[in-house]
mmCIF file of C-alpha atoms in Angstrom:
data_model
loop_
_atom_site.group_PDB
_atom_site.id
_atom_site.type_symbol
_atom_site.label_atom_id
_atom_site.label_comp_id
_atom_site.label_asym_id
_atom_site.label_seq_id
_atom_site.Cartn_x
_atom_site.Cartn_y
_atom_site.Cartn_z
ATOM 1 C CA MET Y 1 4.926 8.815 14.643
ATOM 2 C CA THR Y 2 4.625 10.278 10.928
ATOM 3 C CA THR Y 3 1.036 10.334 9.637
ATOM 4 C CA ALA Y 4 -1.140 11.287 6.344
ATOM 5 C CA THR Y 5 0.030 12.384 3.584
ATOM 6 C CA GLY Y 6 -2.175 15.064 1.967
ATOM 7 C CA ARG Y 7 -3.052 17.971 3.841
ATOM 8 C CA ARG Y 8 -4.251 16.572 7.513
ATOM 9 C CA PRO Y 9 -6.895 17.612 9.561
ATOM 10 C CA ALA Y 10 -6.376 19.433 12.550
ATOM 11 C CA GLY Y 11 -7.827 16.647 14.718
ATOM 12 C CA LEU Y 12 -5.145 14.245 13.567
ATOM 13 C CA ARG Y 13 -2.460 16.398 13.735
ATOM 14 C CA ASP Y 14 -3.303 17.168 17.835
ATOM 15 C CA PHE Y 15 -4.255 13.887 18.721
ATOM 16 C CA TYR Y 16 -0.699 12.161 17.285
ATOM 17 C CA GLU Y 17 1.030 15.453 19.318
ATOM 18 C CA ASN Y 18 -0.437 14.613 22.399
ATOM 19 C CA PRO Y 19 1.694 12.944 24.486
ATOM 20 C CA ALA Y 20 -0.298 10.908 26.369
ATOM 21 C CA VAL Y 21 -0.833 9.261 22.799
ATOM 22 C CA PRO Y 22 1.214 5.666 22.347
ATOM 23 C CA VAL Y 23 4.309 5.993 20.395
ATOM 24 C CA ALA Y 24 5.993 2.871 21.179
ATOM 25 C CA SER Y 25 5.512 -1.144 20.041
ATOM 26 C CA GLY Y 26 6.552 -4.364 21.707
ATOM 27 C CA ASP Y 27 10.716 -4.993 21.496
ATOM 28 C CA ALA Y 28 9.788 -8.254 19.990
ATOM 29 C CA ARG Y 29 8.380 -6.592 16.667
ATOM 30 C CA SER Y 30 11.679 -4.624 16.788
ATOM 31 C CA LEU Y 31 14.313 -7.265 17.156
ATOM 32 C CA ARG Y 32 12.780 -9.699 14.621
ATOM 33 C CA GLN Y 33 12.951 -6.490 12.396
ATOM 34 C CA ALA Y 34 16.404 -5.550 12.926
ATOM 35 C CA ARG Y 35 17.770 -8.942 12.473
ATOM 36 C CA ILE Y 36 16.607 -8.982 9.207
ATOM 37 C CA LEU Y 37 17.487 -5.982 8.119
ATOM 38 C CA ALA Y 38 21.264 -6.610 9.801
ATOM 39 C CA ALA Y 39 21.388 -10.224 7.703
ATOM 40 C CA ALA Y 40 20.404 -7.940 4.581
ATOM 41 C CA LEU Y 41 23.079 -5.187 4.764
ATOM 42 C CA GLY Y 42 25.837 -7.149 6.577
ATOM 43 C CA PRO Y 43 28.677 -5.945 8.926
ATOM 44 C CA ALA Y 44 29.576 -2.366 9.299
ATOM 45 C CA THR Y 45 33.051 -3.111 8.193
ATOM 46 C CA ALA Y 46 32.231 -3.710 4.896
ATOM 47 C CA ARG Y 47 30.635 -0.425 4.198
ATOM 48 C CA THR Y 48 28.444 1.903 6.794
ATOM 49 C CA ALA Y 49 24.728 2.250 5.304
ATOM 50 C CA THR Y 50 22.665 4.851 6.419
ATOM 51 C CA VAL Y 51 18.630 3.845 8.025
ATOM 52 C CA LEU Y 52 15.920 5.988 7.828
ATOM 53 C CA ASP Y 53 13.755 5.090 10.609
ATOM 54 C CA ILE Y 54 10.288 6.763 9.565
ATOM 55 C CA GLY Y 55 7.991 7.269 12.184
ATOM 56 C CA CYS Y 56 10.734 7.171 14.599
ATOM 57 C CA GLY Y 57 7.989 7.727 17.858
ATOM 58 C CA ASP Y 58 10.111 7.815 21.107
ATOM 59 C CA GLY Y 59 13.362 6.185 19.653
ATOM 60 C CA THR Y 60 12.381 3.260 21.474
ATOM 61 C CA ALA Y 61 12.472 0.662 18.598
ATOM 62 C CA ALA Y 62 15.572 1.960 17.374
ATOM 63 C CA ALA Y 63 17.373 1.762 20.166
ATOM 64 C CA ALA Y 64 16.346 -2.273 20.824
ATOM 65 C CA ALA Y 65 17.875 -2.476 17.316
ATOM 66 C CA ALA Y 66 20.913 -0.470 18.145
ATOM 67 C CA PRO Y 67 22.950 -3.426 19.087
ATOM 68 C CA LEU Y 68 22.381 -5.818 15.422
ATOM 69 C CA LEU Y 69 22.769 -2.431 13.549
ATOM 70 C CA ALA Y 70 26.686 -1.446 15.186
ATOM 71 C CA GLY Y 71 28.396 0.921 13.231
ATOM 72 C CA HIS Y 72 25.226 1.633 10.445
ATOM 73 C CA ARG Y 73 24.026 5.423 11.088
ATOM 74 C CA VAL Y 74 20.452 5.472 11.876
ATOM 75 C CA ILE Y 75 18.323 8.777 11.454
ATOM 76 C CA GLY Y 76 15.002 8.990 13.748
ATOM 77 C CA VAL Y 77 12.613 10.793 11.587
ATOM 78 C CA ASP Y 78 9.511 11.911 12.796
ATOM 79 C CA TRP Y 79 6.957 14.768 12.435
ATOM 80 C CA SER Y 80 5.983 14.999 16.127
ATOM 81 C CA GLN Y 81 8.068 17.499 17.476
ATOM 82 C CA ASP Y 82 7.379 15.426 20.896
ATOM 83 C CA ALA Y 83 8.199 12.460 19.745
ATOM 84 C CA LEU Y 84 11.673 13.421 18.556
ATOM 85 C CA LYS Y 85 12.320 15.045 21.887
ATOM 86 C CA ARG Y 86 12.303 11.808 23.828
ATOM 87 C CA ALA Y 87 13.792 9.855 20.686
ATOM 88 C CA HIS Y 88 16.906 12.267 21.010
ATOM 89 C CA ALA Y 89 17.509 10.429 24.227
ATOM 90 C CA HIS Y 90 17.870 6.946 21.969
ATOM 91 C CA LEU Y 91 19.234 8.343 18.748
ATOM 92 C CA PRO Y 92 22.293 10.405 18.047
ATOM 93 C CA TYR Y 93 20.388 11.630 15.085
ATOM 94 C CA VAL Y 94 17.243 12.687 14.781
ATOM 95 C CA VAL Y 95 15.428 14.755 12.149
ATOM 96 C CA ARG Y 96 12.117 16.399 11.718
ATOM 97 C CA GLY Y 97 10.453 15.548 9.133
ATOM 98 C CA GLU Y 98 7.243 14.611 6.879
ATOM 99 C CA LEU Y 99 5.817 12.729 4.017
ATOM 100 C CA THR Y 100 3.688 15.634 2.973
ATOM 101 C CA ASP Y 101 4.635 19.750 2.451
ATOM 102 C CA GLY Y 102 7.213 18.957 0.087
ATOM 103 C CA GLY Y 103 8.286 15.820 1.017
ATOM 104 C CA LEU Y 104 10.967 14.174 3.612
ATOM 105 C CA PRO Y 105 14.314 16.404 3.652
ATOM 106 C CA PHE Y 106 16.336 13.924 2.142
ATOM 107 C CA ALA Y 107 17.695 13.872 -1.595
ATOM 108 C CA ASP Y 108 16.801 11.292 -4.198
ATOM 109 C CA GLY Y 109 18.677 8.030 -2.800
ATOM 110 C CA ALA Y 110 19.555 9.146 0.077
ATOM 111 C CA ALA Y 111 19.473 5.969 2.422
ATOM 112 C CA ASP Y 112 20.523 2.211 1.848
ATOM 113 C CA ALA Y 113 17.571 1.586 4.096
ATOM 114 C CA VAL Y 114 13.861 2.559 5.299
ATOM 115 C CA LEU Y 115 12.647 1.148 8.552
ATOM 116 C CA PHE Y 116 8.790 1.932 8.138
ATOM 117 C CA SER Y 117 7.578 0.494 11.700
ATOM 118 C CA GLU Y 118 3.707 0.661 12.749
ATOM 119 C CA VAL Y 119 2.979 3.179 10.641
ATOM 120 C CA ILE Y 120 1.333 2.594 7.456
ATOM 121 C CA GLU Y 121 -1.796 1.517 9.554
ATOM 122 C CA HIS Y 122 -2.114 5.450 10.146
ATOM 123 C CA LEU Y 123 -2.191 7.427 7.018
ATOM 124 C CA VAL Y 124 -4.595 8.443 4.943
ATOM 125 C CA ASP Y 125 -2.805 8.289 1.605
ATOM 126 C CA PRO Y 126 -0.227 5.365 1.751
ATOM 127 C CA ASP Y 127 0.258 5.484 -1.804
ATOM 128 C CA SER Y 128 2.030 8.754 -1.806
ATOM 129 C CA ALA Y 129 4.041 7.537 1.184
ATOM 130 C CA LEU Y 130 5.625 4.700 -0.422
ATOM 131 C CA ASP Y 131 6.272 7.198 -3.719
ATOM 132 C CA GLU Y 132 8.362 9.285 -1.028
ATOM 133 C CA LEU Y 133 9.983 6.244 0.766
ATOM 134 C CA ARG Y 134 11.607 5.278 -2.529
ATOM 135 C CA ARG Y 135 12.120 8.379 -3.572
ATOM 136 C CA VAL Y 136 14.737 8.995 -0.584
ATOM 137 C CA LEU Y 137 16.000 4.852 -1.428
ATOM 138 C CA ARG Y 138 18.872 3.898 -3.719
ATOM 139 C CA PRO Y 139 18.338 1.414 -5.870
ATOM 140 C CA GLY Y 140 18.543 -2.193 -4.150
ATOM 141 C CA GLY Y 141 17.868 -0.196 -1.068
ATOM 142 C CA HIS Y 142 15.680 -2.067 1.671
ATOM 143 C CA LEU Y 143 12.256 -1.041 2.648
ATOM 144 C CA MET Y 144 11.300 -2.983 6.541
ATOM 145 C CA LEU Y 145 8.090 -2.138 7.096
ATOM 146 C CA SER Y 146 5.499 -4.048 9.694
ATOM 147 C CA THR Y 147 1.783 -2.966 10.867
ATOM 148 C CA PRO Y 148 -0.939 -4.588 12.528
ATOM 149 C CA ASN Y 149 -2.498 -7.466 10.853
ATOM 150 C CA LEU Y 150 -5.928 -7.689 9.842
ATOM 151 C CA ALA Y 151 -6.311 -11.543 9.631
ATOM 152 C CA ALA Y 152 -4.665 -12.485 12.652
ATOM 153 C CA TRP Y 153 -5.507 -15.631 14.570
ATOM 154 C CA TYR Y 154 -8.122 -13.898 17.127
ATOM 155 C CA ASN Y 155 -9.618 -11.397 14.761
ATOM 156 C CA ARG Y 156 -10.892 -14.402 12.819
ATOM 157 C CA GLY Y 157 -12.623 -15.565 15.877
ATOM 158 C CA LEU Y 158 -13.822 -12.072 17.229
ATOM 159 C CA LEU Y 159 -15.207 -11.323 13.471
ATOM 160 C CA LEU Y 160 -17.012 -14.082 13.655
ATOM 161 C CA ALA Y 161 -18.737 -13.219 16.639
ATOM 162 C CA GLY Y 162 -19.647 -10.056 15.471
ATOM 163 C CA VAL Y 163 -16.993 -8.250 17.428
ATOM 164 C CA GLN Y 164 -14.396 -5.307 16.084
ATOM 165 C CA PRO Y 165 -11.434 -7.140 15.394
ATOM 166 C CA VAL Y 166 -8.004 -6.038 17.215
ATOM 167 C CA PHE Y 167 -6.123 -3.270 16.083
ATOM 168 C CA SER Y 168 -9.287 -1.340 14.417
ATOM 169 C CA GLU Y 169 -10.447 2.167 15.365
ATOM 170 C CA VAL Y 170 -14.089 3.657 14.412
ATOM 171 C CA SER Y 171 -13.357 6.689 17.047
ATOM 172 C CA LEU Y 172 -9.950 8.663 18.127
ATOM 173 C CA ARG Y 173 -12.018 9.299 21.486
ATOM 174 C CA GLY Y 174 -12.470 6.287 22.732
ATOM 175 C CA ILE Y 175 -12.507 2.158 21.903
ATOM 176 C CA HIS Y 176 -15.896 0.939 21.123
ATOM 177 C CA GLY Y 177 -17.050 -2.473 19.884
ATOM 178 C CA ARG Y 178 -13.939 -4.432 20.617
ATOM 179 C CA PRO Y 179 -10.653 -5.803 23.024
ATOM 180 C CA GLY Y 180 -8.179 -3.029 24.192
ATOM 181 C CA LYS Y 181 -7.997 0.582 26.057
ATOM 182 C CA GLU Y 182 -5.676 1.975 24.380
ATOM 183 C CA VAL Y 183 -6.999 4.353 21.287
ATOM 184 C CA VAL Y 184 -4.069 5.098 18.759
ATOM 185 C CA GLY Y 185 -4.990 6.203 15.442
ATOM 186 C CA HIS Y 186 -5.185 3.378 13.536
ATOM 187 C CA LEU Y 187 -7.057 4.477 9.804
ATOM 188 C CA ARG Y 188 -5.973 1.145 7.554
ATOM 189 C CA LEU Y 189 -5.471 -2.066 7.861
ATOM 190 C CA TYR Y 190 -3.889 -4.859 6.166
ATOM 191 C CA THR Y 191 -3.699 -8.835 5.797
ATOM 192 C CA ALA Y 192 -0.914 -10.620 4.527
ATOM 193 C CA ARG Y 193 -2.045 -10.746 0.862
ATOM 194 C CA ALA Y 194 -3.155 -7.267 0.626
ATOM 195 C CA LEU Y 195 0.377 -5.452 2.019
ATOM 196 C CA ARG Y 196 2.354 -7.409 -0.553
ATOM 197 C CA GLU Y 197 0.081 -6.765 -3.434
ATOM 198 C CA PHE Y 198 0.458 -3.175 -2.067
ATOM 199 C CA VAL Y 199 4.161 -2.560 -1.565
ATOM 200 C CA ALA Y 200 4.815 -4.612 -5.027
ATOM 201 C CA ALA Y 201 2.351 -2.409 -6.710
ATOM 202 C CA SER Y 202 4.518 0.880 -5.155
ATOM 203 C CA GLY Y 203 7.638 -0.456 -7.154
ATOM 204 C CA PHE Y 204 9.169 -2.389 -4.834
ATOM 205 C CA SER Y 205 10.218 -6.434 -5.111
ATOM 206 C CA VAL Y 206 8.968 -8.310 -1.626
ATOM 207 C CA ILE Y 207 11.767 -10.400 -0.331
ATOM 208 C CA GLY Y 208 10.106 -12.244 2.732
ATOM 209 C CA LEU Y 209 7.123 -11.376 5.108
ATOM 210 C CA SER Y 210 7.385 -12.998 8.474
ATOM 211 C CA GLY Y 211 5.223 -12.685 11.756
ATOM 212 C CA ALA Y 212 5.962 -11.234 15.184
ATOM 213 C CA PRO Y 213 3.986 -11.243 18.541
ATOM 214 C CA PHE Y 214 1.875 -8.272 19.868
ATOM 215 C CA HIS Y 215 2.096 -7.094 22.880
ATOM 216 C CA GLY Y 216 -0.773 -6.008 23.744
ATOM 217 C CA VAL Y 217 -2.428 -10.454 23.854
ATOM 218 C CA PRO Y 218 -2.986 -11.329 27.331
ATOM 219 C CA ARG Y 219 -0.999 -13.195 29.151
ATOM 220 C CA PRO Y 220 -2.635 -16.472 29.150
ATOM 221 C CA LEU Y 221 -2.616 -16.189 25.477
ATOM 222 C CA ARG Y 222 1.157 -15.229 24.654
ATOM 223 C CA ALA Y 223 2.680 -18.681 23.705
ATOM 224 C CA LEU Y 224 -0.212 -19.262 21.598
ATOM 225 C CA ASP Y 225 0.293 -15.763 20.046
ATOM 226 C CA ARG Y 226 4.453 -16.315 19.337
ATOM 227 C CA LEU Y 227 3.450 -20.011 17.771
ATOM 228 C CA ALA Y 228 1.036 -18.208 15.726
ATOM 229 C CA CYS Y 229 4.166 -16.733 13.752
ATOM 230 C CA ALA Y 230 5.223 -19.689 12.678
ATOM 231 C CA VAL Y 231 2.096 -19.006 10.279
ATOM 232 C CA PRO Y 232 2.703 -15.262 9.003
ATOM 233 C CA SER Y 233 -0.766 -14.473 7.301
ATOM 234 C CA ALA Y 234 -2.275 -15.127 11.053
ATOM 235 C CA ALA Y 235 0.711 -13.489 13.120
ATOM 236 C CA SER Y 236 -0.431 -10.471 15.392
ATOM 237 C CA ILE Y 237 1.967 -8.216 13.228
ATOM 238 C CA LEU Y 238 3.346 -8.951 9.550
ATOM 239 C CA LEU Y 239 7.036 -7.990 8.484
ATOM 240 C CA LEU Y 240 7.793 -7.033 5.161
ATOM 241 C CA HIS Y 241 11.217 -7.354 3.529
ATOM 242 C CA ALA Y 242 11.095 -5.341 0.007
ATOM 243 C CA ARG Y 243 13.957 -4.023 -2.477
ATOM 244 C CA ARG Y 244 13.554 -0.814 -4.247
ATOM 245 C CA THR Y 245 13.510 -2.186 -7.453
#
């Protein structure tokens, strides 16, 4: 995962370099996101696009999307050496890069599209991160951003009951006051409205916003979670498609 812009506390760097920290997300989100991007880019027979998967983690998300993006050049980018070693098993091109310390190792306008999946919630400085993504995208280039939804349907009920929302974390050492077992280092959470406004204010034109299910929802509730995707503002995962202005 790509982490915060600005100088990172050593604790955060150590946390994300720990091989035990989950770096993959569910295939449902990856496939929905890839379908949207494939439709936007068109077939590679017309033109081969360069797609940067920023914060590629172990590369499983890009691997799930690969059949839909066949012929396009997908480059995995992450600052974690451990994640890149695992990603190389799924992606032919992997590059170490950070949103900090001079920015990503790509020229201005080098990319036709950026996948920014389950990353923004880990950032201390998301404003500077989107500035850097906008820099590496060509004018009109596509941004595919996904992030957990603070206002997911179950979080609304949990808050009413005085329970800490799913996806939110108060510690890097353990889960306190909410359902779940995995600590993944979330620092920021967005509602659909907040995400739209934030991305638009960062120099992008928002094309659309849709929802995706969360693989961590208990099995008896998964059908309901899939139904909630019809109302993106209540879905587990927010999928935002924007273009660089």
